[in-house]
Coordinates of C-alpha atoms in Angstrom, one line a residue:
M1 CA 0.0 0.0 0.0
A2 CA 2.9 2.4 0.8
V3 CA 4.5 1.7 -2.6
E4 CA 1.2 2.3 -4.4
A5 CA 0.7 5.5 -2.6
N6 CA 4.2 6.6 -3.4
N7 CA 3.7 5.8 -7.1
K8 CA 0.6 8.1 -7.1
V9 CA 2.5 10.9 -5.4
W10 CA 5.4 10.5 -7.8
G11 CA 2.9 10.6 -10.7
R12 CA 1.7 14.0 -9.5
F13 CA 5.2 15.4 -8.6
K14 CA 6.9 14.4 -11.9
P15 CA 4.8 16.6 -14.3
H16 CA 4.3 19.3 -11.6
P17 CA 7.5 19.6 -9.5
S18 CA 6.1 22.3 -7.2
V19 CA 7.4 22.8 -3.6
H20 CA 4.2 21.4 -2.2
N21 CA 4.3 18.2 -4.3
R22 CA 8.0 17.8 -3.5
N23 CA 7.3 17.9 0.2
I24 CA 4.5 15.4 -0.2
H25 CA 6.8 13.1 -2.2
R26 CA 9.6 13.3 0.4
Q27 CA 7.1 12.5 3.2
S28 CA 5.9 9.5 1.1
C29 CA 9.5 8.3 0.7
R30 CA 10.1 8.6 4.5
I31 CA 7.0 6.5 5.1
I32 CA 8.2 3.8 2.7
K33 CA 11.6 3.7 4.6
E34 CA 9.8 3.3 7.9
V35 CA 7.6 0.5 6.5
Q36 CA 10.7 -1.2 5.0
K37 CA 12.4 -1.1 8.4
W38 CA 9.3 -2.5 10.1
A39 CA 9.0 -5.3 7.6
I40 CA 12.7 -6.3 7.9
S41 CA 12.5 -6.2 11.7
R42 CA 9.3 -8.3 11.6
W43 CA 10.9 -10.8 9.2
E44 CA 14.0 -11.1 11.4
S45 CA 12.0 -11.6 14.6
E46 CA 9.9 -14.2 12.8
T47 CA 13.0 -16.0 11.6
R48 CA 14.5 -16.1 15.1
R49 CA 11.2 -17.4 16.5
K50 CA 11.2 -20.3 14.0
L51 CA 14.8 -21.2 14.6
A52 CA 14.3 -21.1 18.4
S53 CA 11.2 -23.2 18.3
G54 CA 13.1 -26.4 18.0
R55 CA 10.8 -27.7 15.3
V56 CA 12.7 -26.6 12.3
G57 CA 13.2 -29.4 9.9
S58 CA 15.7 -29.6 7.0
K59 CA 13.2 -28.3 4.5
V60 CA 12.2 -25.2 6.6
W61 CA 15.9 -24.6 7.4
W62 CA 17.0 -24.6 3.8
S63 CA 14.0 -22.3 2.9
L64 CA 15.2 -19.8 5.5
V65 CA 18.7 -20.0 4.2
K66 CA 17.7 -19.4 0.6
N67 CA 15.4 -16.5 1.7
R68 CA 18.2 -14.9 3.6
Q69 CA 20.5 -15.2 0.6
G70 CA 18.0 -13.5 -1.6
Y71 CA 16.7 -16.5 -3.5
S72 CA 13.0 -17.0 -3.0
S73 CA 10.3 -18.8 -4.9
E74 CA 7.5 -16.7 -3.6
D75 CA 4.8 -15.6 -6.2
T76 CA 5.3 -11.9 -6.5
I77 CA 3.6 -11.3 -9.9
P78 CA -0.2 -10.8 -9.6
P79 CA -2.6 -12.1 -12.3
L80 CA -1.9 -10.5 -15.6
N81 CA -4.4 -9.2 -18.2
R82 CA -4.2 -10.6 -21.7
K83 CA -5.0 -8.5 -24.8
D84 CA -8.1 -10.5 -25.4
G85 CA -9.5 -9.5 -22.0
T86 CA -8.8 -12.8 -20.2
V87 CA -6.7 -13.1 -17.1
A88 CA -3.6 -15.2 -16.7
T89 CA -3.3 -16.7 -13.3
S90 CA -0.9 -19.7 -13.5
N91 CA 2.9 -19.0 -13.1
Q92 CA 3.6 -20.8 -16.4
V93 CA 1.2 -18.6 -18.4
K94 CA 2.4 -15.4 -16.7
A95 CA 6.0 -16.3 -17.4
A96 CA 5.2 -16.9 -21.1
L97 CA 3.4 -13.5 -21.4
L98 CA 6.3 -11.6 -19.8
A99 CA 8.9 -13.5 -21.9
N100 CA 7.1 -12.6 -25.1
H101 CA 6.8 -9.0 -24.0
F102 CA 10.5 -8.8 -23.1
A103 CA 11.5 -10.5 -26.4
A104 CA 9.6 -8.0 -28.4
M105 CA 11.3 -5.2 -26.6
M106 CA 14.8 -6.6 -27.5
Q107 CA 14.1 -6.9 -31.3
V108 CA 16.3 -4.8 -33.6
T109 CA 14.6 -3.1 -36.5
D110 CA 17.5 -3.5 -38.9
P111 CA 19.8 -6.3 -37.7
E112 CA 21.8 -6.4 -41.0
R113 CA 22.9 -2.8 -40.7
Q114 CA 26.7 -2.3 -40.3
P115 CA 27.9 -0.6 -37.2
P116 CA 29.4 2.9 -37.6
H117 CA 33.1 3.2 -37.8
L118 CA 34.6 4.8 -34.7
A119 CA 38.0 6.4 -34.6
P120 CA 40.5 4.9 -32.0
S121 CA 40.4 6.9 -28.8
T122 CA 43.9 5.7 -27.7
V123 CA 47.1 4.3 -29.1
S124 CA 47.8 2.2 -26.0
R125 CA 47.8 -1.6 -26.3
M126 CA 47.1 -4.3 -23.7
T127 CA 49.1 -7.5 -24.2
E128 CA 47.9 -9.4 -21.2
V129 CA 45.5 -9.3 -18.2
V130 CA 47.1 -10.2 -14.8
I131 CA 44.9 -11.5 -12.1
K132 CA 46.3 -11.2 -8.6
Q133 CA 45.0 -12.8 -5.4
A134 CA 45.0 -9.5 -3.5
Q135 CA 42.7 -8.0 -6.1
V136 CA 40.3 -11.0 -5.9
L137 CA 40.3 -10.9 -2.2
H138 CA 39.5 -7.1 -2.2
L139 CA 36.5 -7.6 -4.5
L140 CA 35.2 -10.5 -2.4
N141 CA 35.5 -8.5 0.8
T142 CA 33.6 -5.6 -0.8
L143 CA 30.7 -7.5 -2.3
D144 CA 27.2 -6.2 -1.6
T145 CA 25.6 -9.1 0.2
S146 CA 22.1 -7.8 -0.6
K147 CA 22.5 -8.6 -4.3
A148 CA 20.4 -11.4 -5.7
V149 CA 21.9 -14.7 -6.8
G150 CA 22.5 -15.6 -10.4
P151 CA 21.8 -18.8 -12.4
D152 CA 24.6 -20.6 -10.4
K153 CA 22.8 -19.9 -7.1
V154 CA 26.1 -18.8 -5.5
S155 CA 25.3 -16.2 -2.9
P156 CA 27.4 -13.0 -2.5
R157 CA 27.0 -13.5 1.2
L158 CA 28.7 -16.9 0.9
L159 CA 31.6 -15.5 -1.3
R160 CA 32.2 -12.6 1.1
S161 CA 32.0 -14.7 4.3
C162 CA 34.4 -17.4 3.0
A163 CA 36.8 -15.1 1.1
D164 CA 39.4 -15.5 3.9
L165 CA 37.7 -17.2 6.8
R166 CA 40.2 -18.4 9.4
T167 CA 39.0 -19.6 12.8
R168 CA 40.2 -22.2 15.3
F169 CA 38.1 -24.9 13.8
L170 CA 37.6 -23.8 10.2
L171 CA 39.7 -22.6 7.3
L172 CA 37.9 -21.4 4.2
L173 CA 39.9 -19.5 1.6
L174 CA 38.0 -18.8 -1.6
A175 CA 40.4 -16.2 -2.9
P176 CA 43.2 -18.6 -4.0
P177 CA 41.1 -21.1 -5.9
L178 CA 39.1 -18.3 -7.6
T179 CA 42.3 -16.6 -8.6
C180 CA 43.5 -19.8 -10.2
L181 CA 40.1 -20.2 -11.9
F182 CA 40.2 -16.7 -13.3
Q183 CA 43.7 -17.1 -14.6
L184 CA 42.8 -20.4 -16.3
C185 CA 39.9 -18.7 -18.0
L186 CA 42.1 -16.1 -19.5
V187 CA 45.0 -18.4 -20.4
Q188 CA 42.8 -21.1 -22.0
E189 CA 40.4 -18.5 -23.5
I190 CA 37.4 -20.4 -22.0
W191 CA 34.4 -18.7 -20.4
P192 CA 32.4 -21.2 -18.3
S193 CA 29.0 -21.9 -19.9
L194 CA 27.1 -21.3 -16.6
W195 CA 28.5 -17.7 -16.6
K196 CA 26.9 -17.1 -20.0
K197 CA 23.4 -17.8 -18.7
V198 CA 21.2 -15.2 -17.2
D199 CA 18.0 -15.1 -15.1
F200 CA 15.5 -12.5 -16.1
V201 CA 13.3 -11.1 -13.3
P202 CA 10.3 -8.9 -14.1
V203 CA 10.3 -5.6 -12.1
H204 CA 7.3 -3.4 -11.9
K205 CA 7.8 0.1 -13.3
K206 CA 4.6 2.1 -12.7
K207 CA 0.8 2.1 -12.6
S208 CA -1.1 -1.2 -12.7
R209 CA 0.7 -4.4 -11.8
S210 CA -1.8 -6.4 -13.9
L211 CA -0.5 -5.0 -17.2
V212 CA 2.4 -6.8 -18.9
G213 CA 3.6 -3.5 -20.4
N214 CA 4.3 -2.1 -17.0
Y215 CA 7.2 -4.5 -16.3
R216 CA 10.8 -4.3 -17.3
P217 CA 13.4 -7.1 -17.3
V218 CA 16.3 -7.2 -14.9
S219 CA 19.1 -9.6 -15.7
L220 CA 20.7 -11.6 -12.9
L221 CA 24.2 -12.8 -13.7
S222 CA 26.6 -15.0 -11.8
I223 CA 28.3 -13.0 -9.0
T224 CA 31.6 -14.9 -9.7
D225 CA 31.4 -14.0 -13.4
K226 CA 30.9 -10.3 -12.5
I227 CA 34.0 -10.4 -10.3
L228 CA 36.2 -11.5 -13.2
E229 CA 34.6 -8.9 -15.5
S230 CA 35.4 -6.2 -12.9
L231 CA 39.0 -7.3 -12.7
I232 CA 39.3 -7.1 -16.5
A233 CA 37.5 -3.8 -16.7
Q234 CA 39.8 -2.2 -14.0
Q235 CA 42.9 -3.1 -16.0
I236 CA 41.4 -1.9 -19.3
I237 CA 40.5 1.4 -17.8

């Protein structure tokens, strides 16, 4: 309800950015933040209650772990309206409607057109990309743990927690093997097939949630893949 109210306020503020509408929008944003904090606090207390009850089986435990990592199978898309006036309610049909809509958005009007010629912006040349363990460890330690998982289902929280975990009873060092893996990818010129896959998630943009056209696709890639891309991009820049 808070999000719907904020969307309405934003719809009035965007075409009419008056001081009055700006203040109303700011107040609406503050309300959303308060509701978000309340929801997070409630979820955390409910999770603690379930874990402390002593009746948490393996299925519930794994469900809590996946939810904490950002991977959830909850149904977040409401029934969608088709063009013929009918309503799609099953997950399979809703996914097909969204997939067709996103595919139509990605079509190129003239795929055979040659790209324009761009003059070189630099005369510098890069002969090799060197991956160092310290760089990998730094990126692992600075990962945003709130990011969603990709097709490989490897959580950024797991990567960050086990980047260099040394305790009395446990030794988990992900930085060295990942460094070796990244180096092999560059030396052998092989990109793992799983890193080429992507999960598309529909995100609501504005207005009615029942219209397919009001959603945009967000691509979720493998976190490990993005780490290697960041290392290469840093050296190119």
